[in-house]
Backbone as JSON Lines, residues from 0, in Angstrom:
{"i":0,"aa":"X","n":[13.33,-2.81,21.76],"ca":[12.8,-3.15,20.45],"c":[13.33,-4.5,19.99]}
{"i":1,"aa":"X","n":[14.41,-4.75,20.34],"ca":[14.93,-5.89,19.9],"c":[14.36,-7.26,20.82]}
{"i":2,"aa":"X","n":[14.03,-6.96,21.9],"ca":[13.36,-8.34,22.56],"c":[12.07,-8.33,21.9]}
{"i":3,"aa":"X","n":[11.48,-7.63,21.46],"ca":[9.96,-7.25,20.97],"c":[10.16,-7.87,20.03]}
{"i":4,"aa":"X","n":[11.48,-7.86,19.02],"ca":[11.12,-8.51,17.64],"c":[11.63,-10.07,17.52]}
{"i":5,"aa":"X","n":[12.36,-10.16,18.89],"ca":[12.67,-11.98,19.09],"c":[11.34,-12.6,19.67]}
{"i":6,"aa":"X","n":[10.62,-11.74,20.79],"ca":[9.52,-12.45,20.6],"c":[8.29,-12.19,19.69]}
{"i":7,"aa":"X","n":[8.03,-11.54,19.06],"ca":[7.06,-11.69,17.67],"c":[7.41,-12.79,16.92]}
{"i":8,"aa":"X","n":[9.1,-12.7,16.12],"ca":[9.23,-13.93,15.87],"c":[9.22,-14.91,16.54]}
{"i":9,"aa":"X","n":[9.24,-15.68,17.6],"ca":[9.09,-16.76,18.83],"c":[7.37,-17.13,18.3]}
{"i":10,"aa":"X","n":[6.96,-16.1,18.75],"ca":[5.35,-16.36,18.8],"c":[4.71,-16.6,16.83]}
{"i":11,"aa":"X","n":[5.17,-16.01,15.82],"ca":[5.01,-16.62,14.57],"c":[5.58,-17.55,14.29]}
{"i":12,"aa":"X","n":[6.69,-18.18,14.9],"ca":[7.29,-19.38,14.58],"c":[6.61,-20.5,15.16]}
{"i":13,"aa":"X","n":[6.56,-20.38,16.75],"ca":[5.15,-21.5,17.18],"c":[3.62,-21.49,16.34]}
{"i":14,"aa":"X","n":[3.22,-20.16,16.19],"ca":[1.98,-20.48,15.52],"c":[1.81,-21.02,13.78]}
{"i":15,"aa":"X","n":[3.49,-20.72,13.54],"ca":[3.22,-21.68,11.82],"c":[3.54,-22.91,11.99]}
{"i":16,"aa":"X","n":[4.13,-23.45,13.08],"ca":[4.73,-25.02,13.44],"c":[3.26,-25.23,14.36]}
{"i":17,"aa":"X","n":[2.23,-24.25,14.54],"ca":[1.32,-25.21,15.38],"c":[0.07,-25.19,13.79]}
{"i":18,"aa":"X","n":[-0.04,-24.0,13.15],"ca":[-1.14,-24.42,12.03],"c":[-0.41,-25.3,10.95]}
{"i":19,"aa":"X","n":[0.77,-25.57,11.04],"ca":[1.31,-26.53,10.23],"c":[0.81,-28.33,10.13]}
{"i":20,"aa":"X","n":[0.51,-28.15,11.73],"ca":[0.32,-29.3,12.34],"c":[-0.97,-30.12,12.54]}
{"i":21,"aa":"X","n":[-1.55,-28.56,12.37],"ca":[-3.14,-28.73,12.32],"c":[-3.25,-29.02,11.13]}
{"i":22,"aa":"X","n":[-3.01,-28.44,10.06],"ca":[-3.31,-28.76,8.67],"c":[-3.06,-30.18,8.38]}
{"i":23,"aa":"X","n":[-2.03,-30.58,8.7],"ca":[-1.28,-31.78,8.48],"c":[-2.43,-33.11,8.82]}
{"i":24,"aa":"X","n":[-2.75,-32.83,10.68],"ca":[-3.63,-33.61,11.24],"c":[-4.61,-33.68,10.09]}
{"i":25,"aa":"X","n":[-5.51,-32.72,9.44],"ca":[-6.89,-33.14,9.24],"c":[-6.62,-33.41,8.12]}
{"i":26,"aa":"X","n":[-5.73,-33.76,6.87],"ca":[-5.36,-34.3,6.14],"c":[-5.29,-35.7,6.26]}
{"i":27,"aa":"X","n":[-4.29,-36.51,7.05],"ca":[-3.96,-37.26,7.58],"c":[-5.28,-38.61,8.48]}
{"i":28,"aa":"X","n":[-5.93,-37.31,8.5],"ca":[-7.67,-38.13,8.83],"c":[-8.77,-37.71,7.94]}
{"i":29,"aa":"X","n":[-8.09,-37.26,6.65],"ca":[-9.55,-37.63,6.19],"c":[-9.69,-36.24,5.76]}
{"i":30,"aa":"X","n":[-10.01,-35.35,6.4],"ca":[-10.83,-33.89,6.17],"c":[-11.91,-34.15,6.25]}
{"i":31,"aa":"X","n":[-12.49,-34.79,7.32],"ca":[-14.13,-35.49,6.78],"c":[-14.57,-34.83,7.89]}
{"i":32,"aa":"X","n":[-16.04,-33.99,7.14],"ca":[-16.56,-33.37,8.06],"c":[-18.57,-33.45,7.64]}
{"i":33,"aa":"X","n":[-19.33,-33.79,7.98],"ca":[-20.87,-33.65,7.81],"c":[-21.15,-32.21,7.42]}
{"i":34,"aa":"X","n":[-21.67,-31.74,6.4],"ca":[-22.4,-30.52,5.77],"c":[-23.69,-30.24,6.65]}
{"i":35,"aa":"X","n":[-24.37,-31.3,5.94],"ca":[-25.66,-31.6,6.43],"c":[-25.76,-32.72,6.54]}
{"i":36,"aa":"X","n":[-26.22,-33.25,8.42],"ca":[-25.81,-34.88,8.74],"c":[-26.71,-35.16,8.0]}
{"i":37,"aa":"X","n":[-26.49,-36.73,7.0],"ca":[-27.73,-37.53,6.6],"c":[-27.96,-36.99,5.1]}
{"i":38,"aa":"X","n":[-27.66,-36.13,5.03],"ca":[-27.45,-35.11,3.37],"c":[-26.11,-35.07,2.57]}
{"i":39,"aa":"X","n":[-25.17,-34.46,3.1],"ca":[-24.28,-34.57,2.6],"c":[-23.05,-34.1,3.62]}
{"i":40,"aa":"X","n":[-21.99,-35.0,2.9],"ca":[-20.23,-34.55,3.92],"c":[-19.3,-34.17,2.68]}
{"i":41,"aa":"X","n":[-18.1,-34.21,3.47],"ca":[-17.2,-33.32,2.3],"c":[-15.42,-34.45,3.54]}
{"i":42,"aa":"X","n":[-14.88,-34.38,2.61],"ca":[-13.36,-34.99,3.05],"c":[-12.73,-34.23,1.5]}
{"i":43,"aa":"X","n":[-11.47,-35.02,2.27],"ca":[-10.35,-35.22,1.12],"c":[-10.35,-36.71,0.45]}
{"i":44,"aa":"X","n":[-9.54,-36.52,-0.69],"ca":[-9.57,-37.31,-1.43],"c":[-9.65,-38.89,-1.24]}
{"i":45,"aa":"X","n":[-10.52,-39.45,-1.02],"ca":[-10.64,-40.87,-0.34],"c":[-10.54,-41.99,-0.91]}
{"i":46,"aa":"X","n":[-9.47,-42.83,-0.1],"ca":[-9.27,-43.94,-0.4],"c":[-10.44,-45.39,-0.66]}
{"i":47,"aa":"X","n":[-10.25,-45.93,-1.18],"ca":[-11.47,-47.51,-1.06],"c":[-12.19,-47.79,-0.24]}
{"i":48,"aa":"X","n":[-10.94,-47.88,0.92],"ca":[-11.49,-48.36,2.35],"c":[-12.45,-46.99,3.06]}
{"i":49,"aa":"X","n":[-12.11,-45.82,2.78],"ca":[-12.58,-44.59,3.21],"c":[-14.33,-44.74,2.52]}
{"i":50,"aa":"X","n":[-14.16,-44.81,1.65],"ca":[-15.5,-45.48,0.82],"c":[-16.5,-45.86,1.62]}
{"i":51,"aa":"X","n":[-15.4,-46.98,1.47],"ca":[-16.32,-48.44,2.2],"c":[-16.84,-47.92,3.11]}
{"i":52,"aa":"X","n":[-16.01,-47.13,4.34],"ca":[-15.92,-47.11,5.89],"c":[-17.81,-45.87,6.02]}
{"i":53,"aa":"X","n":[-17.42,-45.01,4.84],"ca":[-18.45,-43.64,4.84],"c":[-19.75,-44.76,4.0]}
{"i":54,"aa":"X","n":[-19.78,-45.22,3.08],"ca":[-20.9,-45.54,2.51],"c":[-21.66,-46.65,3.97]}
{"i":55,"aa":"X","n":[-20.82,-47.27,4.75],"ca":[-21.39,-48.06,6.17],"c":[-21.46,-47.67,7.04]}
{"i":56,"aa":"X","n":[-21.0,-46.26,7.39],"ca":[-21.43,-45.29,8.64],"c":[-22.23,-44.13,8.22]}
{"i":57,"aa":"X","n":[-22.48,-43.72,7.15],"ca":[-23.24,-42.3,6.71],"c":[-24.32,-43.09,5.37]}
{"i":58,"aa":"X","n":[-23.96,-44.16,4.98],"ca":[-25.02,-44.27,3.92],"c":[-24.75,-43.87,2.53]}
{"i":59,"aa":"X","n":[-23.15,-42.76,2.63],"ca":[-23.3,-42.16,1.33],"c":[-24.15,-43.33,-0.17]}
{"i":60,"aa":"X","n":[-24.39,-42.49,-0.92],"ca":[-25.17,-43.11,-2.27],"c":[-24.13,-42.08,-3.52]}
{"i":61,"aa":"X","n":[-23.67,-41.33,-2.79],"ca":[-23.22,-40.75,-4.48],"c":[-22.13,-39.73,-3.9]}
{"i":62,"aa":"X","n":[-21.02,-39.79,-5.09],"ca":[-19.75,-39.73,-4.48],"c":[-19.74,-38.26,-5.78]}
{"i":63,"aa":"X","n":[-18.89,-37.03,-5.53],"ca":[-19.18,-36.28,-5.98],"c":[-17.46,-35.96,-5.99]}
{"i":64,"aa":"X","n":[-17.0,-35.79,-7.16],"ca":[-15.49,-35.85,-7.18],"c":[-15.19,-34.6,-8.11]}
{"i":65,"aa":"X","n":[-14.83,-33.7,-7.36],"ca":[-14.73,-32.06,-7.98],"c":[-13.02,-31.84,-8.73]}
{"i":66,"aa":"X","n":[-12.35,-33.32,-8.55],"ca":[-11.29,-33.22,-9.36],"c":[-10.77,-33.74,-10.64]}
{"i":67,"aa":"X","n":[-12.76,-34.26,-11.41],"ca":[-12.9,-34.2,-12.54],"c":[-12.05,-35.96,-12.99]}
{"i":68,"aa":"X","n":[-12.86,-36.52,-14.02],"ca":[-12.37,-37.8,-14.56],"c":[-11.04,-38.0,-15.03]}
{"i":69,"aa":"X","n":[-10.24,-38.63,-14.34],"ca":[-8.6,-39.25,-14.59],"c":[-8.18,-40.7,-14.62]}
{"i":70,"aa":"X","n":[-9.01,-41.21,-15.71],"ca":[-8.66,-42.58,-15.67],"c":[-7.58,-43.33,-16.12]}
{"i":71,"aa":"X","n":[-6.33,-42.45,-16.41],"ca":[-4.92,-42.92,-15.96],"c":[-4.55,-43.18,-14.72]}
{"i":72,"aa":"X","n":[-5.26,-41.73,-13.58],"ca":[-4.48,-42.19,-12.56],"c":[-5.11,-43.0,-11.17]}
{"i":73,"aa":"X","n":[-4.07,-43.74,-10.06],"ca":[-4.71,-44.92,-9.52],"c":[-5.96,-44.62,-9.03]}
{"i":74,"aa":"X","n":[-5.7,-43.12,-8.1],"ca":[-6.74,-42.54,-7.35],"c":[-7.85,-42.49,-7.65]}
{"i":75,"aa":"X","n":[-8.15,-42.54,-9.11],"ca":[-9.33,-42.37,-10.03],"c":[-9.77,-43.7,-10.01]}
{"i":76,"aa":"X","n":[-9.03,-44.61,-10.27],"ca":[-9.28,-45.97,-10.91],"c":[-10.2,-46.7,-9.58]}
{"i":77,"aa":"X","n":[-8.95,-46.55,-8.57],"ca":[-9.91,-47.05,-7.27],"c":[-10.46,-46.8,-6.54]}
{"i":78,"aa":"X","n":[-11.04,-45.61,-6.81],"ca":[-12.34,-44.35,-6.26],"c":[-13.47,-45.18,-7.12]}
{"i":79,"aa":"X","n":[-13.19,-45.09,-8.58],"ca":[-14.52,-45.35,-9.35],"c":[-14.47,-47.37,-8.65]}
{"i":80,"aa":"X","n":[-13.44,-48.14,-8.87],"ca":[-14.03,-49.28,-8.39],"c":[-14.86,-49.35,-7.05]}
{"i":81,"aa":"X","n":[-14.54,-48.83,-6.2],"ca":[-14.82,-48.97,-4.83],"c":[-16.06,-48.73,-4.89]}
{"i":82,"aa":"X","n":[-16.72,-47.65,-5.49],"ca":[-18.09,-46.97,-5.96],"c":[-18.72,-48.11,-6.4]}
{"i":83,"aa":"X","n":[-18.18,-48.23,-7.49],"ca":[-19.35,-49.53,-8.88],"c":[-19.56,-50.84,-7.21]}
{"i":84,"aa":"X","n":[-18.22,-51.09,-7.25],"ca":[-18.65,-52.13,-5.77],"c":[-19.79,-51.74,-4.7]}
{"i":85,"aa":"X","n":[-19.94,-51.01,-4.45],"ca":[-20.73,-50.3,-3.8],"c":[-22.0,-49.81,-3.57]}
{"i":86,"aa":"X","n":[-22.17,-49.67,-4.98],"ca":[-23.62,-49.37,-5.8],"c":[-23.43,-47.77,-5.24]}
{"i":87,"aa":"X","n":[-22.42,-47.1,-5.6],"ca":[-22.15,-45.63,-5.48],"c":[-22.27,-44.82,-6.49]}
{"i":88,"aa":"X","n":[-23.28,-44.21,-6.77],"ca":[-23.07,-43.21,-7.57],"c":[-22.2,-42.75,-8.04]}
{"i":89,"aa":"X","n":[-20.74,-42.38,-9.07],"ca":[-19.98,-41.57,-9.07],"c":[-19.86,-40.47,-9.96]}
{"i":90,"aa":"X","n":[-20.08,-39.18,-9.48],"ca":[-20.25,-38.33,-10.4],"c":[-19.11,-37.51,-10.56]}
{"i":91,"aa":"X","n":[-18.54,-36.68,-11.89],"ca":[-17.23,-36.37,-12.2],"c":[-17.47,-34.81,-12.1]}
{"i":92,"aa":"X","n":[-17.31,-33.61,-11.54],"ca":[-17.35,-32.13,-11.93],"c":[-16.04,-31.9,-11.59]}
{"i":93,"aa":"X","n":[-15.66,-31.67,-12.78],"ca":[-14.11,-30.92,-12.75],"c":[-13.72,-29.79,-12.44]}
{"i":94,"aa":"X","n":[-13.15,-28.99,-11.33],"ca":[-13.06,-27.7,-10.82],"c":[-11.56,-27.41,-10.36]}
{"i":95,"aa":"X","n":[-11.18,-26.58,-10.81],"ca":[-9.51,-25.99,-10.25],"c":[-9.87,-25.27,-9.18]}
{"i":96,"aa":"X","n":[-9.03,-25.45,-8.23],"ca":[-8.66,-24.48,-6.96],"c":[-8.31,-23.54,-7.11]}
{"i":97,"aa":"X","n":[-7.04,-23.15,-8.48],"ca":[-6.69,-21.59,-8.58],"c":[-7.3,-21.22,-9.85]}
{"i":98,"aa":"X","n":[-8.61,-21.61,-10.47],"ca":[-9.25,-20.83,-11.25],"c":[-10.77,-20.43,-10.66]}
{"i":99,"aa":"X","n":[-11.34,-19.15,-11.22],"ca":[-12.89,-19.0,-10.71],"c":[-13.9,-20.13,-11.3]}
{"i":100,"aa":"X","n":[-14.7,-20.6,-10.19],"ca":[-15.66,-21.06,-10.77],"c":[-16.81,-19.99,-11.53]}
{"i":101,"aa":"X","n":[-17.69,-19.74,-12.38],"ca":[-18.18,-19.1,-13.14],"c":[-20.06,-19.05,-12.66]}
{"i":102,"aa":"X","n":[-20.93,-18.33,-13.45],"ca":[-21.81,-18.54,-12.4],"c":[-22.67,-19.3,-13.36]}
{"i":103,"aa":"X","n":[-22.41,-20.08,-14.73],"ca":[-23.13,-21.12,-15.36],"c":[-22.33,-22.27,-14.61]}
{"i":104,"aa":"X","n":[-21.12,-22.45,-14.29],"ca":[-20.45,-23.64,-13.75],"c":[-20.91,-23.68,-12.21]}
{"i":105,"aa":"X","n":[-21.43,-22.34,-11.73],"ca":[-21.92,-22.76,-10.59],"c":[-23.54,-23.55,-9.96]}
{"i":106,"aa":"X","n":[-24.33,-22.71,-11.52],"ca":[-25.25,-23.63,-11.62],"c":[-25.95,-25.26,-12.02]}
{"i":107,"aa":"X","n":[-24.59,-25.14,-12.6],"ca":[-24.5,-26.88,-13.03],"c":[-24.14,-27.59,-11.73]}
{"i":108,"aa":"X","n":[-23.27,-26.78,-11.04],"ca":[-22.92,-27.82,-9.52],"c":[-24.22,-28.17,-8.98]}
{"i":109,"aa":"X","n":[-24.57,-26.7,-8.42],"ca":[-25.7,-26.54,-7.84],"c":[-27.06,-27.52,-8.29]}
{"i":110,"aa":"X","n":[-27.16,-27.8,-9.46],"ca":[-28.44,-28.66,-9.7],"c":[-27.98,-30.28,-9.75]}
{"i":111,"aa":"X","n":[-26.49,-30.51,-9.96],"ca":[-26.04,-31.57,-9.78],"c":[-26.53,-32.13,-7.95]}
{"i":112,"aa":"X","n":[-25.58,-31.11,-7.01],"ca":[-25.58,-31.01,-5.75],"c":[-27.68,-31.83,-5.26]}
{"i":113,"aa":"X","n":[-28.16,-30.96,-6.16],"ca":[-29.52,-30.85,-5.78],"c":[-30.49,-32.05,-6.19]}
{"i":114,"aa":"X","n":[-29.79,-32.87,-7.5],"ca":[-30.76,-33.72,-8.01],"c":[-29.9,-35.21,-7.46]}
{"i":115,"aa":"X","n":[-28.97,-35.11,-6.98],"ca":[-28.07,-36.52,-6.62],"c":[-28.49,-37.04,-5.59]}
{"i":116,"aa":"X","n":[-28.63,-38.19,-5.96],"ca":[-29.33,-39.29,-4.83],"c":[-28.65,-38.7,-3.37]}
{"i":117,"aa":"X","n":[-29.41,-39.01,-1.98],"ca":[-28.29,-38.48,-0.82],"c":[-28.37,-39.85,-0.26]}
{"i":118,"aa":"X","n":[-27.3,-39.36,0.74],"ca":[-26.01,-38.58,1.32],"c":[-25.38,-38.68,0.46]}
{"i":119,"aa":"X","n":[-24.93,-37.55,-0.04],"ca":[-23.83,-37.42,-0.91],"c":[-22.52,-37.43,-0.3]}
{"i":120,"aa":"X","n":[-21.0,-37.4,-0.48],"ca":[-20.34,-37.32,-0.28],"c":[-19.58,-36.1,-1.6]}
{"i":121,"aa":"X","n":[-18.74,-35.18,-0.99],"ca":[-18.27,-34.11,-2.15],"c":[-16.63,-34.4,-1.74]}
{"i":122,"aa":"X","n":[-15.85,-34.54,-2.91],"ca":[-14.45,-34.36,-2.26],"c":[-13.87,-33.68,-3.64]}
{"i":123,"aa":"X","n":[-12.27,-33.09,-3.09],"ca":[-11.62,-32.68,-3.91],"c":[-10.15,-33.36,-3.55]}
{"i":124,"aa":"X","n":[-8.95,-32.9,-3.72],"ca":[-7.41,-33.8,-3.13],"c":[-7.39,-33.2,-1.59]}
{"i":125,"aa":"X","n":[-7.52,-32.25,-1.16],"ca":[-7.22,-32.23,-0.08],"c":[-8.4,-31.72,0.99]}
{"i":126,"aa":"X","n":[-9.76,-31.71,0.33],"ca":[-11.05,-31.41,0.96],"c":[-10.75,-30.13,1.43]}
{"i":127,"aa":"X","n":[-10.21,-29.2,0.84],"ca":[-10.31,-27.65,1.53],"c":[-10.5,-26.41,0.51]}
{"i":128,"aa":"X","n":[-11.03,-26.14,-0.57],"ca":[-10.55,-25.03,-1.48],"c":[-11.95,-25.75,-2.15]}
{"i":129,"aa":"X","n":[-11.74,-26.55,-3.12],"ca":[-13.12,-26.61,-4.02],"c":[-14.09,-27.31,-3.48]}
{"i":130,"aa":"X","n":[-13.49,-28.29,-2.75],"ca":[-14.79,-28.79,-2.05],"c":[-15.62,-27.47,-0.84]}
{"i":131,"aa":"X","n":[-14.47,-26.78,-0.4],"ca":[-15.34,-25.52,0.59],"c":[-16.54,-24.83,-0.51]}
{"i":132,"aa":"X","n":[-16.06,-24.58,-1.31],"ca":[-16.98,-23.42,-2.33],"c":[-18.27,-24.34,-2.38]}
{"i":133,"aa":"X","n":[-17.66,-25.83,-3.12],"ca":[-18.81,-26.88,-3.0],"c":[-19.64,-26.89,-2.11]}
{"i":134,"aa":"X","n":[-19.51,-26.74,-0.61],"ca":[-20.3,-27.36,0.35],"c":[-21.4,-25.6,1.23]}
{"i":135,"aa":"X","n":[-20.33,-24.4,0.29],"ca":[-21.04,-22.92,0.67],"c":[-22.43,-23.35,-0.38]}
{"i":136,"aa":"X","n":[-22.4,-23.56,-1.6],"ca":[-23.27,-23.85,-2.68],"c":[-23.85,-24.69,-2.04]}
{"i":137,"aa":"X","n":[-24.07,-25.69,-1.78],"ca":[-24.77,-26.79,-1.09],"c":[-25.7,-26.04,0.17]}
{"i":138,"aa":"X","n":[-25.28,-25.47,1.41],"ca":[-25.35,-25.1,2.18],"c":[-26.23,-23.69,1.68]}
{"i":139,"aa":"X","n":[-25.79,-22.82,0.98],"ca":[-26.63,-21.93,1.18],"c":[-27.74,-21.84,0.06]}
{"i":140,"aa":"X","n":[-27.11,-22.4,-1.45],"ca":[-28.73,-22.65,-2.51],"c":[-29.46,-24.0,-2.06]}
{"i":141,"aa":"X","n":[-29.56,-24.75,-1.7],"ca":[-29.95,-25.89,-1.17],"c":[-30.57,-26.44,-0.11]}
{"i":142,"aa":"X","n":[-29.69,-26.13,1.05],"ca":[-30.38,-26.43,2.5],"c":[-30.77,-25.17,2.79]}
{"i":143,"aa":"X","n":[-30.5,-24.19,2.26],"ca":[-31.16,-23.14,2.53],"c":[-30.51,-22.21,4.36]}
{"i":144,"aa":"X","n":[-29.33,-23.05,4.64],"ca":[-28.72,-22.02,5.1],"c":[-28.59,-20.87,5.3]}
{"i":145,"aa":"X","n":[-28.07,-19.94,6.19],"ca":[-27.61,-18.77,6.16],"c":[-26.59,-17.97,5.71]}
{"i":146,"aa":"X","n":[-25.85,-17.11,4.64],"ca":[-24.55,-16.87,4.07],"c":[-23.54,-17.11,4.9]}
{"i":147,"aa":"X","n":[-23.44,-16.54,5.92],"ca":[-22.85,-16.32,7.45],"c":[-22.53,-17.8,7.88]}
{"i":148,"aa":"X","n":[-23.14,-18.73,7.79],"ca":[-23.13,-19.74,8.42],"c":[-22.14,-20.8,7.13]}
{"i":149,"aa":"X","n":[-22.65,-20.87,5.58],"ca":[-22.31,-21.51,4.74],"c":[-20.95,-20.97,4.72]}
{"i":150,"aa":"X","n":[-20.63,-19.49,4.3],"ca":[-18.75,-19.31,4.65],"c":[-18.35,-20.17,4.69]}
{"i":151,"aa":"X","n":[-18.59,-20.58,6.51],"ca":[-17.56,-21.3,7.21],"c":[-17.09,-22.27,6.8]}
{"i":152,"aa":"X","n":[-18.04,-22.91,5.69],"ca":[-17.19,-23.89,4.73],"c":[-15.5,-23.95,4.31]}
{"i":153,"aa":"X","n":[-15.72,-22.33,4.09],"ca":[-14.33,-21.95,3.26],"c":[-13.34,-21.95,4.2]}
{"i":154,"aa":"X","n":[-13.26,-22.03,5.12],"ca":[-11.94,-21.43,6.27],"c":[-11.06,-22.52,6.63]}
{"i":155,"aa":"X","n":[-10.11,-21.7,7.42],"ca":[-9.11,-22.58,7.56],"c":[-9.4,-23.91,8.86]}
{"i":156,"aa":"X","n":[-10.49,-23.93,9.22],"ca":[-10.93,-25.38,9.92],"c":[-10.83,-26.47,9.14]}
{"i":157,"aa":"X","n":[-10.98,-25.9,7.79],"ca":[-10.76,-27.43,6.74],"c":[-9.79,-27.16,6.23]}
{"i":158,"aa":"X","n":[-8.73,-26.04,6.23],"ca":[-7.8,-26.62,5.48],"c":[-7.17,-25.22,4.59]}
{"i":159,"aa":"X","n":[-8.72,-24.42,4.62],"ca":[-8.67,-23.36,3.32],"c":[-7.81,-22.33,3.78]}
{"i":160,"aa":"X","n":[-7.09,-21.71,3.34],"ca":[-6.27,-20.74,3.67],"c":[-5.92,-19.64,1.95]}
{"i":161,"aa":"X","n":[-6.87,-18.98,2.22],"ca":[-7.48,-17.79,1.21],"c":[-6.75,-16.48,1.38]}
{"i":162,"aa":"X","n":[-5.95,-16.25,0.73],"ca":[-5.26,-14.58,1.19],"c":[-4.54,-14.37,-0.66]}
{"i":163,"aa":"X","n":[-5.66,-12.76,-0.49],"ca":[-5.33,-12.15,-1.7],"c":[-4.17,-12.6,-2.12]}
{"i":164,"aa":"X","n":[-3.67,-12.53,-3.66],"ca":[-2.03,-12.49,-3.66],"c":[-0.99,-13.23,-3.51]}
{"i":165,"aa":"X","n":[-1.7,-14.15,-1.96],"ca":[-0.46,-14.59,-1.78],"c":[-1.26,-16.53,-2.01]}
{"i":166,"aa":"X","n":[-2.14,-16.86,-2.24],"ca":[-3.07,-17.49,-2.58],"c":[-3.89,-18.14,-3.53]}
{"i":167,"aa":"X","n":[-3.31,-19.53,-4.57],"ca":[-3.9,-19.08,-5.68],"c":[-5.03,-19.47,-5.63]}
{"i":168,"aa":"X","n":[-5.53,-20.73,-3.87],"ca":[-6.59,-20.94,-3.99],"c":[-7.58,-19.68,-3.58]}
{"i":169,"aa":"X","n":[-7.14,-18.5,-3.4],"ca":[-8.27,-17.27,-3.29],"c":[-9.62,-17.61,-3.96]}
{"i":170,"aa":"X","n":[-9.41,-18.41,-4.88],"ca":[-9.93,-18.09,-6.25],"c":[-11.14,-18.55,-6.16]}
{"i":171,"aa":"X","n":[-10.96,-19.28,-5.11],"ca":[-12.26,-19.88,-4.36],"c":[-13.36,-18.67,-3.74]}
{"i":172,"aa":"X","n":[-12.39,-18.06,-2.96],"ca":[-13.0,-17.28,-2.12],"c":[-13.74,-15.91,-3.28]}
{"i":173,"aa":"X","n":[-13.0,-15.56,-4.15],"ca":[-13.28,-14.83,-5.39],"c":[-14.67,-15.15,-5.55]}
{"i":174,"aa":"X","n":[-14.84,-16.52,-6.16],"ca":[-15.97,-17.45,-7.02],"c":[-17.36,-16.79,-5.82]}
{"i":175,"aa":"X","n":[-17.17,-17.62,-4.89],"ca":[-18.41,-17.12,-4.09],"c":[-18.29,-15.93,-3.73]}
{"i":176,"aa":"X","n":[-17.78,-14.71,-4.05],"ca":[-17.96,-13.75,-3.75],"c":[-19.22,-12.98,-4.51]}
{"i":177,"aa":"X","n":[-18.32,-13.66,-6.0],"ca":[-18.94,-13.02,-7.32],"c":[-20.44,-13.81,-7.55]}
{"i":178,"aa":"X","n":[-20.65,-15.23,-7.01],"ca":[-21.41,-15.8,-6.86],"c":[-22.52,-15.29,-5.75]}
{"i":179,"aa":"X","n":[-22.2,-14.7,-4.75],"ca":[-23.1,-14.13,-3.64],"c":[-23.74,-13.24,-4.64]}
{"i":180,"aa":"X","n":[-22.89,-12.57,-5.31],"ca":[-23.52,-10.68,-5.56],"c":[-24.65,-11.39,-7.2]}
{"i":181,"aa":"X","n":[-24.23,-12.49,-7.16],"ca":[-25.02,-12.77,-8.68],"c":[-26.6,-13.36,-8.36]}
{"i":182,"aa":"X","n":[-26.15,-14.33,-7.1],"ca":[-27.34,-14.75,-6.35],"c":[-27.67,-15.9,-7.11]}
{"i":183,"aa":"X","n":[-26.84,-16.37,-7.55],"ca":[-26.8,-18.39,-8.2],"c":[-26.9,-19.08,-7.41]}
């Protein structure tokens, strides 16, 4: 019993030093991933040059920033310049990671999502929790997706890591739950 429980721990200690690493990586690049190529992508919170780099390889037209207007801070300041430079759309929907989105707040995304010039670009700080919910909404009222398929937004390939309890971004996973059964 006792080698059994040195290696369980062995084997949870490599696998939180290896999803540690993973998380880290797709941070570190971006979180940038295509929704729908030519429609819309989703990253983390992007720099000027990240801008620049997506509005000249994808086209984006409108920048969709789910961590709501902060024009104290820099991130804000030189998100919105980089945009106006740009002729970028920038649109502000303010959304918490550990609160539910609601299913009038989900319809405001949703027709935002729907009437914004494309390729859109959607981000939140770390492109994994509100932008996922963002890009299930996108994906399944919109492109008309499959539920099954839009999920996968939410998971931990981007970042999301959803567990009752121990989780306050659950709250995500909550939102579209309550959002599936409402049919917004």
């Amino acid at each position: 019993m006792n080698g059994f429980l040195k290696t369980a721990g062995l084997v949870i200690g490599i696998g939180t030093v290896v999803l540690g690493a993973y998380l880290l990586t797709i941070q570190l690049t971006g979180n940038f991933a295509a929704i729908v190529p030519g429609e819309a992508y989703r990253s983390n919170q992007p720099s000027a040059a990240d801008i620049a780099a997506y509005s000249a390889r994808y086209g984006v037209r409108t920048i969709v920033n789910l961590r709501g207007r902060h024009e104290a801070a820099a991130w804000y300041r030189d998100e919105a310049a980089a945009a106006k430079n740009l002729g970028i759309r920038l649109i502000d929907f303010p959304m918490e990671a550990d609160r539910r989105l609601d299913v009038e707040g989900a319809g405001q995304l949703v027709a935002l999502l729907r009437d914004a010039p494309r390729p859109i670009l959607i981000h939140c700080r770390s492109g994994a929790d509100r932008t996922g919910l963002a890009s299930i909404l996108y994906l399944a009222r919109i492109a008309g997706v499959d539920e099954e398929k839009a999920e996968r937004q939410l998971s931990v390939r981007f970042g999301h890591i959803g567990i009752p309890f121990l989780s306050s971004t659950y709250a995500m996973d909550e939102s579209w739950e309550a959002l599936e059964t409402a049919g917004s």
